[in-house]
CSV table of C-alpha atoms and ligand atoms in Angstrom, one decimal:
chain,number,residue,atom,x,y,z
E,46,UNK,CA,2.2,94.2,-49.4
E,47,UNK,CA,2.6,90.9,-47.1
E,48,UNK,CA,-0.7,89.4,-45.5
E,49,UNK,CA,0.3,90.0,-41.5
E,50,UNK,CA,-1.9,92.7,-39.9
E,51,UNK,CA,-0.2,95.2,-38.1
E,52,UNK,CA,-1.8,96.7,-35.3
E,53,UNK,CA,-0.5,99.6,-33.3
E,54,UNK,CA,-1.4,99.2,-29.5
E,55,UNK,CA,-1.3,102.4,-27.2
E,56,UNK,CA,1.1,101.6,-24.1
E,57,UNK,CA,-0.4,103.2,-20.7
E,58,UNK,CA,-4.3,103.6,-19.9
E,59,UNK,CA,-6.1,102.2,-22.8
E,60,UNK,CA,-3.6,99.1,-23.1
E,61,UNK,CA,-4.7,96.8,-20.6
E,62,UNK,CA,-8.7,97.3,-21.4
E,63,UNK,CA,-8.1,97.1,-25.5
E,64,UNK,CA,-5.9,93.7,-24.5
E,65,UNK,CA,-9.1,92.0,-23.1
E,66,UNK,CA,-11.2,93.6,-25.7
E,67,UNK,CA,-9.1,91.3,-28.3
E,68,UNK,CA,-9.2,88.3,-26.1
E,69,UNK,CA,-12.8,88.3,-25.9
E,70,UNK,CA,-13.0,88.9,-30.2
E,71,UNK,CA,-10.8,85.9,-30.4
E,72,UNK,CA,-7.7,86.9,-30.9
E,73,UNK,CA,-5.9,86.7,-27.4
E,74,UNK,CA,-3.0,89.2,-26.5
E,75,UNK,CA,-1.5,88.9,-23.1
E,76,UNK,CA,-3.0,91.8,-20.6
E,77,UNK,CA,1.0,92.1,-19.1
E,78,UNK,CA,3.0,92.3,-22.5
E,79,UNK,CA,3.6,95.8,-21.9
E,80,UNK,CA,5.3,95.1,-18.8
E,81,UNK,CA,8.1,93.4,-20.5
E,82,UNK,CA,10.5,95.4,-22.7
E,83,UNK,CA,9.0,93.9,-26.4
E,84,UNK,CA,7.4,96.1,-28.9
E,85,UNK,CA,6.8,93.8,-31.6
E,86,UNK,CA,4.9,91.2,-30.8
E,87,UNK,CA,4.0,88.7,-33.5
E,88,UNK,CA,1.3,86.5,-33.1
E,89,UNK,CA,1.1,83.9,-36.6
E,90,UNK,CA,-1.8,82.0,-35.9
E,91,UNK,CA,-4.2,85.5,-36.7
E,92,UNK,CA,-1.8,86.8,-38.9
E,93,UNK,CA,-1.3,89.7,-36.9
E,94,UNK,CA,2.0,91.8,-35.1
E,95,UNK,CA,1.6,94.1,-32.6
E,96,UNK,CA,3.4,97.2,-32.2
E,97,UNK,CA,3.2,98.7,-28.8
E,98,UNK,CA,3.4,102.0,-28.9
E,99,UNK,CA,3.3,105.9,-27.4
E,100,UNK,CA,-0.5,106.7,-27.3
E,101,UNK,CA,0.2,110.0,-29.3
E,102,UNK,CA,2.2,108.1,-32.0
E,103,UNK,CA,0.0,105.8,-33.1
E,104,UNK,CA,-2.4,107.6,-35.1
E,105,UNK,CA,1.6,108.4,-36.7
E,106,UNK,CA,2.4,105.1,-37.3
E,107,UNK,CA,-0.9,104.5,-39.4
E,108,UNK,CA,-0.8,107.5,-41.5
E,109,UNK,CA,2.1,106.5,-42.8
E,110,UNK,CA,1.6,102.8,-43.4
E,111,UNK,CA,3.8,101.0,-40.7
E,112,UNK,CA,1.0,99.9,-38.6
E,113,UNK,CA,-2.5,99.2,-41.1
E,114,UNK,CA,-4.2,99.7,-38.1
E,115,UNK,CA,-4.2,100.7,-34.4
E,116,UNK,CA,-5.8,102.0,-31.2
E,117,UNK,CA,-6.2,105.4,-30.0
E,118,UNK,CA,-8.5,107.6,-27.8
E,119,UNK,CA,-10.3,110.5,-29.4
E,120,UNK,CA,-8.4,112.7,-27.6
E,121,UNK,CA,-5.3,112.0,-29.3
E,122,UNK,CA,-7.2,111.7,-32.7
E,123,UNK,CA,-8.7,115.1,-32.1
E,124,UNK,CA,-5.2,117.1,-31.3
E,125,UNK,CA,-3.4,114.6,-34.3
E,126,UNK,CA,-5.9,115.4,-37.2
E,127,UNK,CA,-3.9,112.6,-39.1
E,128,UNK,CA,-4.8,111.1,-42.5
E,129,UNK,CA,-6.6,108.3,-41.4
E,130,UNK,CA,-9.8,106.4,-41.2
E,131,UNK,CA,-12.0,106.0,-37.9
E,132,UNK,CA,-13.4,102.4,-38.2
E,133,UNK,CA,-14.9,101.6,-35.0
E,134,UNK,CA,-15.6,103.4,-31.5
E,135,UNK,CA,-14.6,100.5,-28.9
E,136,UNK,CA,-16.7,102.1,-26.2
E,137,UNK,CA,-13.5,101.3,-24.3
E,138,UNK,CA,-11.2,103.7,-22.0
E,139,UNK,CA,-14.7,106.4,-21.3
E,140,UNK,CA,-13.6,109.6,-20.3
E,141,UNK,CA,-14.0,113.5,-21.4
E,142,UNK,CA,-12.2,116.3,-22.2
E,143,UNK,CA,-13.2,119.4,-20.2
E,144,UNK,CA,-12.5,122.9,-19.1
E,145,UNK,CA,-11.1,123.0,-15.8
E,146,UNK,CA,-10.0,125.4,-12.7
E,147,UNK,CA,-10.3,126.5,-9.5
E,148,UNK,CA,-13.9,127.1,-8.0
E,149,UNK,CA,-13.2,131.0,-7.5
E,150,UNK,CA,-11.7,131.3,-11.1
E,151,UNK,CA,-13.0,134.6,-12.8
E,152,UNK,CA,-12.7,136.0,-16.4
E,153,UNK,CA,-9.8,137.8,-17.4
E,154,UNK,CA,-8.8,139.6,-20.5
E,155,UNK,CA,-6.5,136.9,-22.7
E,156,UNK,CA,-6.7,134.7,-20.0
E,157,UNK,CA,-3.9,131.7,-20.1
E,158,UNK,CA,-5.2,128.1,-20.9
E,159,UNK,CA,-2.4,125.1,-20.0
E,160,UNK,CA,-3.0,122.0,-21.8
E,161,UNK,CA,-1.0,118.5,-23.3
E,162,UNK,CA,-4.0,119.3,-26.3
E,163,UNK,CA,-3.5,122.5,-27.5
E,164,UNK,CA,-5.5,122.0,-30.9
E,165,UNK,CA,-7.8,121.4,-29.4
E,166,UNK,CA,-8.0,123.9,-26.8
E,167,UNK,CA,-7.1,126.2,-29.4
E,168,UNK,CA,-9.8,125.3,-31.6
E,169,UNK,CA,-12.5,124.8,-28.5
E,170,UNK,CA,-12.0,128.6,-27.6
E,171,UNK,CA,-11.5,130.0,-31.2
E,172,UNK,CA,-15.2,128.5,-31.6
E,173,UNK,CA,-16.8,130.0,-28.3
E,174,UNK,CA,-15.2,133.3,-29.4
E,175,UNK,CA,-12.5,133.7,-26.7
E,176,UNK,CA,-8.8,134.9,-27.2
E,177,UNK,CA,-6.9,133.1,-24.8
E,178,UNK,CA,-2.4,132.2,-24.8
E,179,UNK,CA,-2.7,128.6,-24.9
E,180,UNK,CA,0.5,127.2,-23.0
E,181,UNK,CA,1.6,123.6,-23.8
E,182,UNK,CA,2.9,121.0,-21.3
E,183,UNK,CA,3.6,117.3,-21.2
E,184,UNK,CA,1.9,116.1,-18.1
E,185,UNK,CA,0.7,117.0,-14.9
E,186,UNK,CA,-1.3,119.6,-16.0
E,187,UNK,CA,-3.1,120.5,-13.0
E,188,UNK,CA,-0.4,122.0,-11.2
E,189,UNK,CA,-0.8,125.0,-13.6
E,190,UNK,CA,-3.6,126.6,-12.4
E,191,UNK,CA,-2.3,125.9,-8.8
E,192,UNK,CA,1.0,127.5,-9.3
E,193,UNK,CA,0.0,130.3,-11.0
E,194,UNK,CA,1.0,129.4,-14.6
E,195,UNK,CA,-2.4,129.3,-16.4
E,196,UNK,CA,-5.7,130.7,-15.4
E,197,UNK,CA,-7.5,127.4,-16.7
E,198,UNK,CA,-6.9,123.8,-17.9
E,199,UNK,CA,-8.0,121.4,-20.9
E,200,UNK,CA,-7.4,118.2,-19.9
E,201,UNK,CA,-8.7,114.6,-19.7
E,202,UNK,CA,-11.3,113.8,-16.7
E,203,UNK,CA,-11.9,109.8,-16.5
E,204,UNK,CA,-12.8,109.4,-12.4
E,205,UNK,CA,-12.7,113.1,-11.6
E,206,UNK,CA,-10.1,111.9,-8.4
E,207,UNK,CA,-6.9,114.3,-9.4
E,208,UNK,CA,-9.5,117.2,-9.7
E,209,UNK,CA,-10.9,116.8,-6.4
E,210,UNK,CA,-7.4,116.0,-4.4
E,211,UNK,CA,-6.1,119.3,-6.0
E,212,UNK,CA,-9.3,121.2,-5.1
E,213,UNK,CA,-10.2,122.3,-9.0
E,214,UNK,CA,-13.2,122.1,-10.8
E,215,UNK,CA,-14.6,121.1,-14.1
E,216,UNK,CA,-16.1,123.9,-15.7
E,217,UNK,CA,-17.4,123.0,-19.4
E,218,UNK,CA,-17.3,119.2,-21.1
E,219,UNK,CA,-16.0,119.7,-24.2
E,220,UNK,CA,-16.0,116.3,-25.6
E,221,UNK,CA,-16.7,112.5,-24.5
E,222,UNK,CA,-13.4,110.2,-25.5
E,223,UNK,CA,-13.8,106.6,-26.0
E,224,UNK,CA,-10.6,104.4,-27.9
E,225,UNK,CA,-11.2,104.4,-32.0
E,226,UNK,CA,-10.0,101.5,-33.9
E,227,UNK,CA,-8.4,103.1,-36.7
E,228,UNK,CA,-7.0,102.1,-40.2
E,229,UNK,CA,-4.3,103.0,-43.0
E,230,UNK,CA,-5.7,104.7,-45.9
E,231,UNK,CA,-4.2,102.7,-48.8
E,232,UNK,CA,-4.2,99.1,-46.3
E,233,UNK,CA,-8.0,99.5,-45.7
E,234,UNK,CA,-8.2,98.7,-49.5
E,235,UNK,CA,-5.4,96.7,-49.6
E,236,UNK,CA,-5.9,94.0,-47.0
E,237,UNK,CA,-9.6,95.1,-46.8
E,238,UNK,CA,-10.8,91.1,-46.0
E,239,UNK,CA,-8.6,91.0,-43.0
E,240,UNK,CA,-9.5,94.3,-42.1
E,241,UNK,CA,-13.3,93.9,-42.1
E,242,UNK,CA,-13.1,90.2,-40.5
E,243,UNK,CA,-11.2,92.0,-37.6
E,244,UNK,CA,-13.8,94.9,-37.0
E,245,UNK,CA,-16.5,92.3,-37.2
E,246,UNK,CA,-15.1,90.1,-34.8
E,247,UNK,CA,-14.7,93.3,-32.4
E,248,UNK,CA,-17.7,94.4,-33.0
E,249,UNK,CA,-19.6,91.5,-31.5
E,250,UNK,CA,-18.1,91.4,-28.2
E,251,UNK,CA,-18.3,95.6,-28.2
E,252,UNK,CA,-19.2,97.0,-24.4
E,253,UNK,CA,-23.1,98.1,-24.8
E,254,UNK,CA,-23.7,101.6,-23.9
E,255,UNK,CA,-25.4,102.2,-21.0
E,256,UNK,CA,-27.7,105.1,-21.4
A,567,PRP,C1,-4.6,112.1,-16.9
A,567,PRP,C2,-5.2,113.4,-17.1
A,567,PRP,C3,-5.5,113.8,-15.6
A,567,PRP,C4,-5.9,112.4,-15.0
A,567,PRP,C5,-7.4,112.3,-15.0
A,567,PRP,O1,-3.3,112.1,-16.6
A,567,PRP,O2,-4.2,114.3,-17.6
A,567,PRP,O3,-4.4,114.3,-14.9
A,567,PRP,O4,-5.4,111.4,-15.9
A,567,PRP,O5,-7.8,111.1,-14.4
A,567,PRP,P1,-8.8,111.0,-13.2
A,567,PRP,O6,-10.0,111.9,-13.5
A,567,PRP,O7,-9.2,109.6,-13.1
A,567,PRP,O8,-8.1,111.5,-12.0
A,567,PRP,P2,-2.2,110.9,-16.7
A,567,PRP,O9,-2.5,109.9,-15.7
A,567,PRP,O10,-2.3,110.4,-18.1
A,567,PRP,O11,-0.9,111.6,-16.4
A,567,PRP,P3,-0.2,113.0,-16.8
A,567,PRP,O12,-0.3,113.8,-15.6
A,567,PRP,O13,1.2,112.6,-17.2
A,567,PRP,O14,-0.9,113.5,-18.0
């Protein structure tokens, strides 16, 4: 096993806020590289590459060793269930997973639940007891319930703004997401030093949570 680090960085939301989380650790990563059209990026000084990445691959990538570690909202490690280890909650990219729909929503028998998560939604409403079709899409999910496709939603809330300019509500919280640094199984022992000096240098610059 060679001595670089390699981290897998979630393209999108999470990107920009885990890049200044790594600048402020020490170990500086342009905010704009995934503007450009890279996705390895090495960076020799630390001994580290980044690999920039679909959000909902990364906890992939890990699992099976070609990134020792990466960066990834609880929401996708929920609905992945991969073979990894959670190191560190990065108190970055807040938001929640909820129950959503429209304000006059009322029960219905096997009622239909659209979602991009559908373990979890599956799981959520095996546990409160409730039989429901759970319906998977890839995006936009709250034109379900608008359109007539699904009688609720399981999605992501982070500022609550796409719920109120499609006039739905949030019904139940089912779960608080932050981003998880995570880590290979076999590389956490194997590279353990680097790993360690990494979560301790993260660690000290760590947003404090406001209660
Ligand atoms: C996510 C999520 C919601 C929205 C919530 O969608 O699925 O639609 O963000 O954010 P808000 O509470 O700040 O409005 P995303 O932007 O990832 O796009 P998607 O529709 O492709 O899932």
């Amino acid at each position: 096993m060679d001595d670089i680090l390699k981290v897998a960085m979630p393209k999108g939301r999470i990107y920009k806020q885990a890049a200044k989380l790594f600048t402020k650790a020490g170990l500086p990563i342009p905010e704009d590289l995934e503007e450009g059209r890279r996705l390895i990026i090495p960076v020799p000084g630390a001994k580290m590459e980044f690999i920039l990445a679909k959000p909902v691959d990364v906890p992939t990538y890990v699992e099976y060793g070609v990134a020792d570690i990466g960066v990834v909202g609880k929401d996708v490690l929920m609905e992945e269930n991969r073979n990894v280890y959670e190191l560190l909650d990065l108190g970055i990219a807040r938001c929640r997973m909820s129950v959503i729909g429209l304000p006059d929503w009322k029960q219905v028998i096997n009622p239909r639940v659209a979602t991009k998560y559908p373990n979890v939604a599956s799981q959520y409403f095996r546990e409160q007891g409730q039989q429901v079709e759970v319906i998977k899409l890839n995006g936009s999910i709250e034109l379900a319930p608008l359109i007539g496709l699904a009688d609720r939603i399981v999605d992501m809330v982070e500022t609550g703004q796409t719920l109120k300019e499609n006039g739905l509500v949030e019904q139940e919280e089912i779960f608080q997401i932050t981003s998880r640094l995570i880590a290979n199984r076999v590389s956490y022992r194997m590279k353990n030093d680097s790993i360690q000096r990494l979560c301790d240098m993260l660690q000290a610059v760590l947003p404090t949570v406001k209660l």
